[in-house]
Short mmCIF file of C-alpha atoms and ligand atoms in Angstrom, two decimals:
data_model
loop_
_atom_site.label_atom_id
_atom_site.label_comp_id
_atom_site.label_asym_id
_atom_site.label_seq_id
_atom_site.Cartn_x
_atom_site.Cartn_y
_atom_site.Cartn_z
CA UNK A 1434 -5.76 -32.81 0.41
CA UNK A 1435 -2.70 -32.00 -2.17
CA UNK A 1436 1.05 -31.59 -0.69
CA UNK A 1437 0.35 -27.53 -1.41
CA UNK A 1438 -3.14 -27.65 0.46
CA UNK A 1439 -1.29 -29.59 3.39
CA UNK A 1440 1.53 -26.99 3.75
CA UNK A 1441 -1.02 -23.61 3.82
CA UNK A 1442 -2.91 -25.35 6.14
CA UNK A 1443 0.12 -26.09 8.45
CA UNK A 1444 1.35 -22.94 8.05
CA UNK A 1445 -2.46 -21.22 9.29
CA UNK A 1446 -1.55 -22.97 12.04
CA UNK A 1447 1.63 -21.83 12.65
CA UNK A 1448 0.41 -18.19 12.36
CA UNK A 1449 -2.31 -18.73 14.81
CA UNK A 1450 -0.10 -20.74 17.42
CA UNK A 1451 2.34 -17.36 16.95
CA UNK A 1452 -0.58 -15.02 17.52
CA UNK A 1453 -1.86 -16.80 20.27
CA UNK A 1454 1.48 -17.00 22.40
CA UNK A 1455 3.06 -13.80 21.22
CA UNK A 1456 2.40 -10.42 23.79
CA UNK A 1457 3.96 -8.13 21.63
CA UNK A 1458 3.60 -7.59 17.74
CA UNK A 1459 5.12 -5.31 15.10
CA UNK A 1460 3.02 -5.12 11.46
CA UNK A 1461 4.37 -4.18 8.74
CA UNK A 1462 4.04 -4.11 4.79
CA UNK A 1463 5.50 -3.25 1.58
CA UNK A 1464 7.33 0.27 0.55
CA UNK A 1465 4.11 2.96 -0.81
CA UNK A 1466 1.08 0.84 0.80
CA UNK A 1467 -1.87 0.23 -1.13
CA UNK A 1468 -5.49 -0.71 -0.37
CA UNK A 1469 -4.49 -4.35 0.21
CA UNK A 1470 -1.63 -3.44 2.58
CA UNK A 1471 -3.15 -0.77 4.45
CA UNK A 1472 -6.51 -2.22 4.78
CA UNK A 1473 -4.27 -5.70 5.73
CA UNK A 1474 -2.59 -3.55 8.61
CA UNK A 1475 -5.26 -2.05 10.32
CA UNK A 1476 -7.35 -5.32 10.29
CA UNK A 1477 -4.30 -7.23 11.61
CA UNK A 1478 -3.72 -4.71 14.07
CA UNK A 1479 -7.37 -4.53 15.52
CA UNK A 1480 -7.09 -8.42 15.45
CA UNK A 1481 -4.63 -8.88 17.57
CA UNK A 1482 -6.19 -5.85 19.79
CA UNK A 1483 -9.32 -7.86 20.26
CA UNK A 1484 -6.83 -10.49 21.83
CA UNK A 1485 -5.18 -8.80 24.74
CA UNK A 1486 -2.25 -8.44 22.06
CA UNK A 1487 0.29 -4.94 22.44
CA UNK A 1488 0.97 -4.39 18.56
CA UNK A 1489 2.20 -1.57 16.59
CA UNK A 1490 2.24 -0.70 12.90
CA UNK A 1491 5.29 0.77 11.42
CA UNK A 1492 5.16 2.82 8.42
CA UNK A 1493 8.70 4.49 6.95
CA UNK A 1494 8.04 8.22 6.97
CA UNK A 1495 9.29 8.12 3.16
CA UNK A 1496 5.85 6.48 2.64
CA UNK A 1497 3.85 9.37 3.66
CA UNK A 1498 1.76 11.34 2.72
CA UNK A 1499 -0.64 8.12 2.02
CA UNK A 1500 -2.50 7.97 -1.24
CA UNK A 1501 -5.18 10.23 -0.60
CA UNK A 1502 -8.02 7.78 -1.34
CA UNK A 1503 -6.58 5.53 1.55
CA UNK A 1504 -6.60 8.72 3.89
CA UNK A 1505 -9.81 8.34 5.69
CA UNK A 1506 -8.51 4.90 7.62
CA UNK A 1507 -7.15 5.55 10.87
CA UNK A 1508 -4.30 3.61 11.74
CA UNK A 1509 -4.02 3.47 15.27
CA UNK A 1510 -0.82 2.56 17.23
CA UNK A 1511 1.05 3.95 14.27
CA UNK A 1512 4.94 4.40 14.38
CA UNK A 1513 7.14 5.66 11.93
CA UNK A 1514 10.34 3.81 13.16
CA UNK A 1515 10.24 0.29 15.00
CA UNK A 1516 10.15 0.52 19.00
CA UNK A 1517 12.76 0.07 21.16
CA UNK A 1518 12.08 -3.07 22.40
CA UNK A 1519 11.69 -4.25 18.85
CA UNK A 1520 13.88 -7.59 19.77
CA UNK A 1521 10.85 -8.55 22.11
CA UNK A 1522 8.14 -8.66 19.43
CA UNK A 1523 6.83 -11.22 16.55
CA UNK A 1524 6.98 -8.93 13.59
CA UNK A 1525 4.35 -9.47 10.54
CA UNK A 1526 5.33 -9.04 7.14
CA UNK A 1527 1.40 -8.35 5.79
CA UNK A 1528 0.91 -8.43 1.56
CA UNK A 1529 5.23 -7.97 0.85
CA UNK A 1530 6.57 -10.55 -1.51
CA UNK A 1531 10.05 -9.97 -0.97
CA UNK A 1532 12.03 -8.10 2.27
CA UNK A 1533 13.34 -5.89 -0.16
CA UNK A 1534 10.18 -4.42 -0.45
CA UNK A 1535 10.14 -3.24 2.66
CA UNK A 1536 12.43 -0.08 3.59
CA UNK A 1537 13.07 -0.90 7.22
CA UNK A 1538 16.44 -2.72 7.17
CA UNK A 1539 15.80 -2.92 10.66
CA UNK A 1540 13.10 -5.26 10.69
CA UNK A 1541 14.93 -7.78 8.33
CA UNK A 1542 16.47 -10.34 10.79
CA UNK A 1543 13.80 -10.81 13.16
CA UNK A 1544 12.73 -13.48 14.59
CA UNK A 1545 10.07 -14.69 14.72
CA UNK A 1546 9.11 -13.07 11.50
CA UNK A 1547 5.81 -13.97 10.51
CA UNK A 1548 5.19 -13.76 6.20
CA UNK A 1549 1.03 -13.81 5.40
CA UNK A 1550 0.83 -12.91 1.47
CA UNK A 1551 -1.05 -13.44 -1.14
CA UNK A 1552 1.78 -13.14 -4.34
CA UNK A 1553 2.89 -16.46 -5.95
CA UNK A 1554 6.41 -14.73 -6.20
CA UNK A 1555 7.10 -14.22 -2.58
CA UNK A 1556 10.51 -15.44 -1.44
CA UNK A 1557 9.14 -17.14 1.48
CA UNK A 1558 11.51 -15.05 3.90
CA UNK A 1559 9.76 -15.73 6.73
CA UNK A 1560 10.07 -18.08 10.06
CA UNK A 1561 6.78 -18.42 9.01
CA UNK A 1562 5.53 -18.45 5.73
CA UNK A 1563 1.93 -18.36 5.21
CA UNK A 1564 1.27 -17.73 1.46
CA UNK A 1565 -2.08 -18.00 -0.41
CA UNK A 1566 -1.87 -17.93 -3.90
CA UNK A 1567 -5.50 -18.32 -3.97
CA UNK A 1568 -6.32 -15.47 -1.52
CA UNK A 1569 -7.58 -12.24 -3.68
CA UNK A 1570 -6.04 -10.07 -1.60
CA UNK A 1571 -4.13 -10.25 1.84
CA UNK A 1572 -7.11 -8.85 3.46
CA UNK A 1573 -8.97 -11.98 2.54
CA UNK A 1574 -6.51 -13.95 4.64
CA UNK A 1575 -6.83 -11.62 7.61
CA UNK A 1576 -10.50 -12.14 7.26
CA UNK A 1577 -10.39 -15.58 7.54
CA UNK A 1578 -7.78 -14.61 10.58
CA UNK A 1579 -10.64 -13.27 12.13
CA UNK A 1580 -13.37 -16.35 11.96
CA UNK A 1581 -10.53 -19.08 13.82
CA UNK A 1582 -10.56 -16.55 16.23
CA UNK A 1583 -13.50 -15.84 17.60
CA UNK A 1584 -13.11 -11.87 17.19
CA UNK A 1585 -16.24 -10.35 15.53
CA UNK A 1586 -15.92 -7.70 12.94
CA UNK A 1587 -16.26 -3.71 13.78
CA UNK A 1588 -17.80 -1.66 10.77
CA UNK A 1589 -14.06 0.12 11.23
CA UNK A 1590 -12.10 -3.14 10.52
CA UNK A 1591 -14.93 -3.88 7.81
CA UNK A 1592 -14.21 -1.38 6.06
CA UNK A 1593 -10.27 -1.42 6.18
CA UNK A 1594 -10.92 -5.14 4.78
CA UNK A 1595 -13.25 -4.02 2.10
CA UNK A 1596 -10.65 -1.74 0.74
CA UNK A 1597 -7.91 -4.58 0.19
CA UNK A 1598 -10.73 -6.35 -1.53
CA UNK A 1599 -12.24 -3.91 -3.25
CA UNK A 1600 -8.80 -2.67 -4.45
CA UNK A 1601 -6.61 -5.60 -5.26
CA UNK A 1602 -9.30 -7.35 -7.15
CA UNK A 1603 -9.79 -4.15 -9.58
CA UNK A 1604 -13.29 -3.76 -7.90
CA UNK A 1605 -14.63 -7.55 -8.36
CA UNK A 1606 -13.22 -7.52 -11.84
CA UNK A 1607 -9.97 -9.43 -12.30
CA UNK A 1608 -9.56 -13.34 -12.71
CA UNK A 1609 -8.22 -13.04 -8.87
CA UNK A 1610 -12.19 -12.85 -8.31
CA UNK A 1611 -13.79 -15.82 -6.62
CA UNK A 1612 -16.78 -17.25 -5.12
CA UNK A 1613 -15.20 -16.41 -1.70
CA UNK A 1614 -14.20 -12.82 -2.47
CA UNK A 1615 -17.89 -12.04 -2.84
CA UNK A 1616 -18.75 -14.36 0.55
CA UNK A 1617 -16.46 -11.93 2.20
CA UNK A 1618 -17.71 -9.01 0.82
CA UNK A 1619 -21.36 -10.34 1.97
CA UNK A 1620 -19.84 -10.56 5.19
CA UNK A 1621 -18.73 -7.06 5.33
CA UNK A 1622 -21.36 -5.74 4.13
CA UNK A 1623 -23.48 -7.34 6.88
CA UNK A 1624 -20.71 -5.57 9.07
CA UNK A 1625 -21.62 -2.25 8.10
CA UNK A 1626 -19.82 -1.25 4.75
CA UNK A 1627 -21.68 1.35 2.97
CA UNK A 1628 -20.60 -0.05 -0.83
CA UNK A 1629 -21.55 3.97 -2.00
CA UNK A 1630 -19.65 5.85 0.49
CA UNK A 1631 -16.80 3.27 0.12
CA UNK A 1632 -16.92 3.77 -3.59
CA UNK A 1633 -16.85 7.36 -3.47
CA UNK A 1634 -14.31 7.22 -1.10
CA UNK A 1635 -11.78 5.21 -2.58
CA UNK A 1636 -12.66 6.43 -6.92
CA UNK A 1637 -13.79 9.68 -6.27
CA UNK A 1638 -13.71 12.72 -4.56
CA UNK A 1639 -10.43 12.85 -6.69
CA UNK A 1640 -8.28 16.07 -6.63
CA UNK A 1641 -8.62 17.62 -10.19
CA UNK A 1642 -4.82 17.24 -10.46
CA UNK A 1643 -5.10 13.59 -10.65
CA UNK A 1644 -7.78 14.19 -13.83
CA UNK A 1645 -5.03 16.36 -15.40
CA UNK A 1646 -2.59 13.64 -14.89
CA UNK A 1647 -4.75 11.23 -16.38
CA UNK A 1648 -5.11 13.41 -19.29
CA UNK A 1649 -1.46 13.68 -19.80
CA UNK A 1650 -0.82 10.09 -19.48
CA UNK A 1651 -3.23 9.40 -22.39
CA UNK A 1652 -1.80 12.04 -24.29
CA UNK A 1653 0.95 10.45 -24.06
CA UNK A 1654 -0.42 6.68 -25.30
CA UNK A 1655 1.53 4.88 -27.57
CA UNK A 1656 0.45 0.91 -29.43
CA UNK A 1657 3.21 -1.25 -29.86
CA UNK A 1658 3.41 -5.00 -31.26
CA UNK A 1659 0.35 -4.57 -33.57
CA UNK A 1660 -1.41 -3.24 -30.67
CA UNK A 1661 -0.80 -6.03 -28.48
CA UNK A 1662 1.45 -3.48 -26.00
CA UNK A 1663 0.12 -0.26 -25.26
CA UNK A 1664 2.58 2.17 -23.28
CA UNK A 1665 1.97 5.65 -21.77
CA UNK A 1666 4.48 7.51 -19.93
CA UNK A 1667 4.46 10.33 -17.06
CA UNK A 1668 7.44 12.74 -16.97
CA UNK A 1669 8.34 14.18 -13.28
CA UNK A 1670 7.32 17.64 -15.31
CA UNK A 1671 3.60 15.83 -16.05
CA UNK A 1672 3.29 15.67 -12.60
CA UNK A 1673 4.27 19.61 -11.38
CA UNK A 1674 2.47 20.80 -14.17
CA UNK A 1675 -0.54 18.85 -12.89
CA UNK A 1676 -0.06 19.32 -9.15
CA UNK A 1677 -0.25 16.12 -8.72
CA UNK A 1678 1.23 13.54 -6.49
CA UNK A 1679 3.52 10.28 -7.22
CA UNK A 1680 0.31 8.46 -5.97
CA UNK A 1681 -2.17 10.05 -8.47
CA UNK A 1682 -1.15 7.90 -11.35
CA UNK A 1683 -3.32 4.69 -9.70
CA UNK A 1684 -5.37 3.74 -11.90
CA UNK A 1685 -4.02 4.97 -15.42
CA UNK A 1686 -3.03 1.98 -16.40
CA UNK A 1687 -6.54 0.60 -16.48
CA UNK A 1688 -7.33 2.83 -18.97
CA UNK A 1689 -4.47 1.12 -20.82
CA UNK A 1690 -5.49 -2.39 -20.78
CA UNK A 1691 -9.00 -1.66 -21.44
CA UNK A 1692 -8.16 -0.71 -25.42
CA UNK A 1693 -9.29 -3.89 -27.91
CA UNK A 1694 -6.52 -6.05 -29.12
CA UNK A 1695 -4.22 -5.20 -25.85
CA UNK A 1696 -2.42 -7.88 -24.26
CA UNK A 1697 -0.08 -5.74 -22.46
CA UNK A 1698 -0.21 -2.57 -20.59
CA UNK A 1699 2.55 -0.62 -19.59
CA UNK A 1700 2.48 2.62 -17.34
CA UNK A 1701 5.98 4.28 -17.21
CA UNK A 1702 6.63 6.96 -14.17
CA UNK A 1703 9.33 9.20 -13.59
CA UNK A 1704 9.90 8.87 -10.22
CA UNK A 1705 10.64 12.31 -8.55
CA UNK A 1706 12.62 11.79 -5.33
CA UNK A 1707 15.40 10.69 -7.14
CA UNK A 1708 19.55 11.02 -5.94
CA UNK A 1709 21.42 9.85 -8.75
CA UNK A 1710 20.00 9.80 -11.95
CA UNK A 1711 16.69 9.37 -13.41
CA UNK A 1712 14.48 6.37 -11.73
CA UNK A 1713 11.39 4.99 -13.81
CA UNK A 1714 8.81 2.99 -12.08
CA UNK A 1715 6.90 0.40 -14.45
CA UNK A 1716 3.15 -0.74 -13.82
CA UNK A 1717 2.34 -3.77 -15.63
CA UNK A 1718 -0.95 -5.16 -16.78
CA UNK A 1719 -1.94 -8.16 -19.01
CA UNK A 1720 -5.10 -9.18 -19.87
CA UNK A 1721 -5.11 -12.75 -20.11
CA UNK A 1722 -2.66 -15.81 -19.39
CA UNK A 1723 -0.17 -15.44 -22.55
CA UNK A 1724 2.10 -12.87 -21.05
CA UNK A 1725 3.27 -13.44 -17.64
CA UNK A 1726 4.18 -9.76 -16.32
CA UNK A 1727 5.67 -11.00 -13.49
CA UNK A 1728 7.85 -12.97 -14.91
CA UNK A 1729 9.00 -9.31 -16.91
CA UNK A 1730 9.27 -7.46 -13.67
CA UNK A 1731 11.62 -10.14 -12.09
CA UNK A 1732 13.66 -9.57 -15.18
CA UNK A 1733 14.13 -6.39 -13.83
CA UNK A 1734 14.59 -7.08 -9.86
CA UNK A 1735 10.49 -6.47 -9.36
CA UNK A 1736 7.51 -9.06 -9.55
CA UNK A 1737 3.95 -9.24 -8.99
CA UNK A 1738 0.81 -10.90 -9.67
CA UNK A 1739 0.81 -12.89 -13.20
CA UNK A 1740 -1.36 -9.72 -14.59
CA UNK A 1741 -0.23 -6.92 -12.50
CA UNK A 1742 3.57 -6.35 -11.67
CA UNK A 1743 6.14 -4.14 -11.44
CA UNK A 1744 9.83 -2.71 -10.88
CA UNK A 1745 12.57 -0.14 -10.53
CA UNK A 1746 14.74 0.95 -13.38
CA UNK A 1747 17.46 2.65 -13.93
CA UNK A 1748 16.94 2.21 -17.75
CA UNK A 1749 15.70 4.78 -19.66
CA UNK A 1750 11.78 4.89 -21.70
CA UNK A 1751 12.90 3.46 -24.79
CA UNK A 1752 14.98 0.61 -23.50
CA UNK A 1753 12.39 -0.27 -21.29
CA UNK A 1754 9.54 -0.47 -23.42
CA UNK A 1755 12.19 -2.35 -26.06
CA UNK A 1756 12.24 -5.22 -23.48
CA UNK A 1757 8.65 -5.27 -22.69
CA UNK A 1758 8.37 -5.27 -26.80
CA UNK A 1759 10.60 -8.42 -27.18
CA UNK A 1760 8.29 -10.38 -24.73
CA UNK A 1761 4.76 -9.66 -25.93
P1 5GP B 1296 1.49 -1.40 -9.27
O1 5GP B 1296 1.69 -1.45 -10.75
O2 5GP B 1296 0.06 -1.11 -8.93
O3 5GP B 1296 2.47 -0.55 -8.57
O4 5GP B 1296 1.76 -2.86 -8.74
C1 5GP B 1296 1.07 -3.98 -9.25
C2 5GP B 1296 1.56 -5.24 -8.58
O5 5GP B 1296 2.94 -5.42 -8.83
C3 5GP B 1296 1.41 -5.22 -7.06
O6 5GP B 1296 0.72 -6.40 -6.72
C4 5GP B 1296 2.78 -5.27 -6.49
O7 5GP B 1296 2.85 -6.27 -5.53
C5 5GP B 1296 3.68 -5.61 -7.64
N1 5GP B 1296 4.84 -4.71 -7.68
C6 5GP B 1296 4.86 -3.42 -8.09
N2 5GP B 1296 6.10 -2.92 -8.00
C7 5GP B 1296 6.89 -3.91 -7.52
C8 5GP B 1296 8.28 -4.00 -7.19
O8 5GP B 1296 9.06 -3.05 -7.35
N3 5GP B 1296 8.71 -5.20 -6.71
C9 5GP B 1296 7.87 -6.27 -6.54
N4 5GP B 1296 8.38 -7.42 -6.06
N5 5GP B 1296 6.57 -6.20 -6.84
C10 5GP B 1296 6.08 -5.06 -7.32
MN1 MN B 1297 -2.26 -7.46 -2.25
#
């Protein structure tokens, strides 16, 4: 077994001894949850439900309303502030590379604090750290959670796992796609995922403002670097005007990096709830190995997956796609 092997496997066991003597739990993930962290949460939660466990999940109002794809879950034991007796519980970091990440200041000197992610880039900020690089998706972790112990899989938490997979590995597509990603799938399929319904759930049954917003963001497409970088941005205004919401723009960028010759993708947002001036979020894609984009995004105080990253500016369109420019 390599030194890296040794140390996940050490720290699996750290997380289970934690689970196993802890009464109380707080779960948690990263600022606007996706299918990975929301599907990560509920499965944790039922997990530790199955064992006799008290746990809550604590989601910052600002994060509401969800995505509406991710709106049929039901997220029991949900909170929108941590508990009172907060100091009394382990708290779980679930699929959030760095505390920033997380809006709850609150939660950021517990202890324990217990760190399960799947990003090469997390800070390890944890008492705990238990990090798999090779995990598709947090929810793959939590699956494997499940199995050591002993706690059989509802259809309910089948299908809150199925969505981190499904989601986070761009529907079976990306390189993060392994031989195990498709045994757990198997597995919860034999659970009671309906792959359809699930489909339809999570692709369609779109609101036609997130169509509109599509079409503005490819209005909008622009090829740098012989084509290697191609950029499309939203405007706060492309968003009224299509009635759409901050979390309709999922999945635009896929349109991006699907163009021949792109190396790059680059979705630029105007965020909306904004105080002092003008806040652009960046999506990154690449297609292969030759561009790191999280190594871009940590340029700019964000990070990610090697092929899909992002961050926070303050810097306006052209600067920002200027320094995307200078590293493709
Ligand atoms: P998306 O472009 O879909 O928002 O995010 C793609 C990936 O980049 C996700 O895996 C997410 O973890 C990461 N990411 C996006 N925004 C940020 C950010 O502001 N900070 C960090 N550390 N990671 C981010
Ligand atoms: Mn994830």
């Amino acid at each position: 077994m390599s030194e890296l092997a040794a140390v996940v496997r050490d720290a699996r066991n750290e997380v289970l001894g934690a689970i196993r003597s802890g009464d109380r739990f707080l779960v948690v993930t990263h600022e606007h949850p996706d299918g990975d962290a929301l599907g990560s949460l509920i499965a944790m939660q039922a997990l530790l439900s199955a064992l006799g466990k008290d746990s809550v999940i604590v989601i910052s109002p600002e994060d509401f309303p969800l995505p509406h794809e991710y709106r049929f879950l039901s997220l029991d034991g949900l909170a929108t502030s941590p508990p009172a007796d907060l100091p009394l519980r382990t708290v779980m970091f679930l699929d959030c590379g760095n505390l920033d990440r997380n809006p709850l200041a609150a939660l950021h000197g517990a202890d324990p604090l217990v760190n399960i992610d799947h990003h090469h880039d997390n800070t390890l900020f944890g008492s705990i750290n238990y990090v798999v690089e090779e995990a598709s998706c947090t929810a793959e972790i939590v699956w494997d959670l499940f199995a050591e112990c002993g706690v059989e899989l509802t259809s309910e938490v089948a299908e809150a796992l199925y969505v981190g997979l499904v989601t986070d590995t761009g529907r079976f597509s990306y390189e993060n796609t392994t031989p195990r990603s498709h045994a757990m799938a198997g597995e919860l399929i034999a659970a009671g995922v309906d792959v359809a319904a699930m489909y339809r759930r999570i692709y369609e049954e779109a609101p036609v403002g997130k169509l509109t917003l599509l079409c503005r963001a490819l209005a909008s497409l622009e090829l740098f670097a012989d084509g290697r970088l191609a950029v499309a941005i939203l405007t706060a205004a492309d968003f009224t005007h299509a009635g759409a919401e901050d979390s309709d723009s999922e999945g635009v960028i896929d349109h991006l990096r699907a163009l021949a010759g792109v190396k790059v993708a680059m979705l630029i947002r105007e965020l909306s709830s904004n105080g002092g001036g003008t806040q652009h979020k960046v999506s990154l894609r690449a297609t292969d190995n030759d561009v790191d984009v999280s190594a871009i995004a940590r340029q700019h105080g964000g990070g990610g997956h090697r092929r899909a990253a992002g961050f926070t500016s303050g810097l306006g369109t052209v600067e920002l796609i200027d320094a995307v420019r200078a590293q493709v």
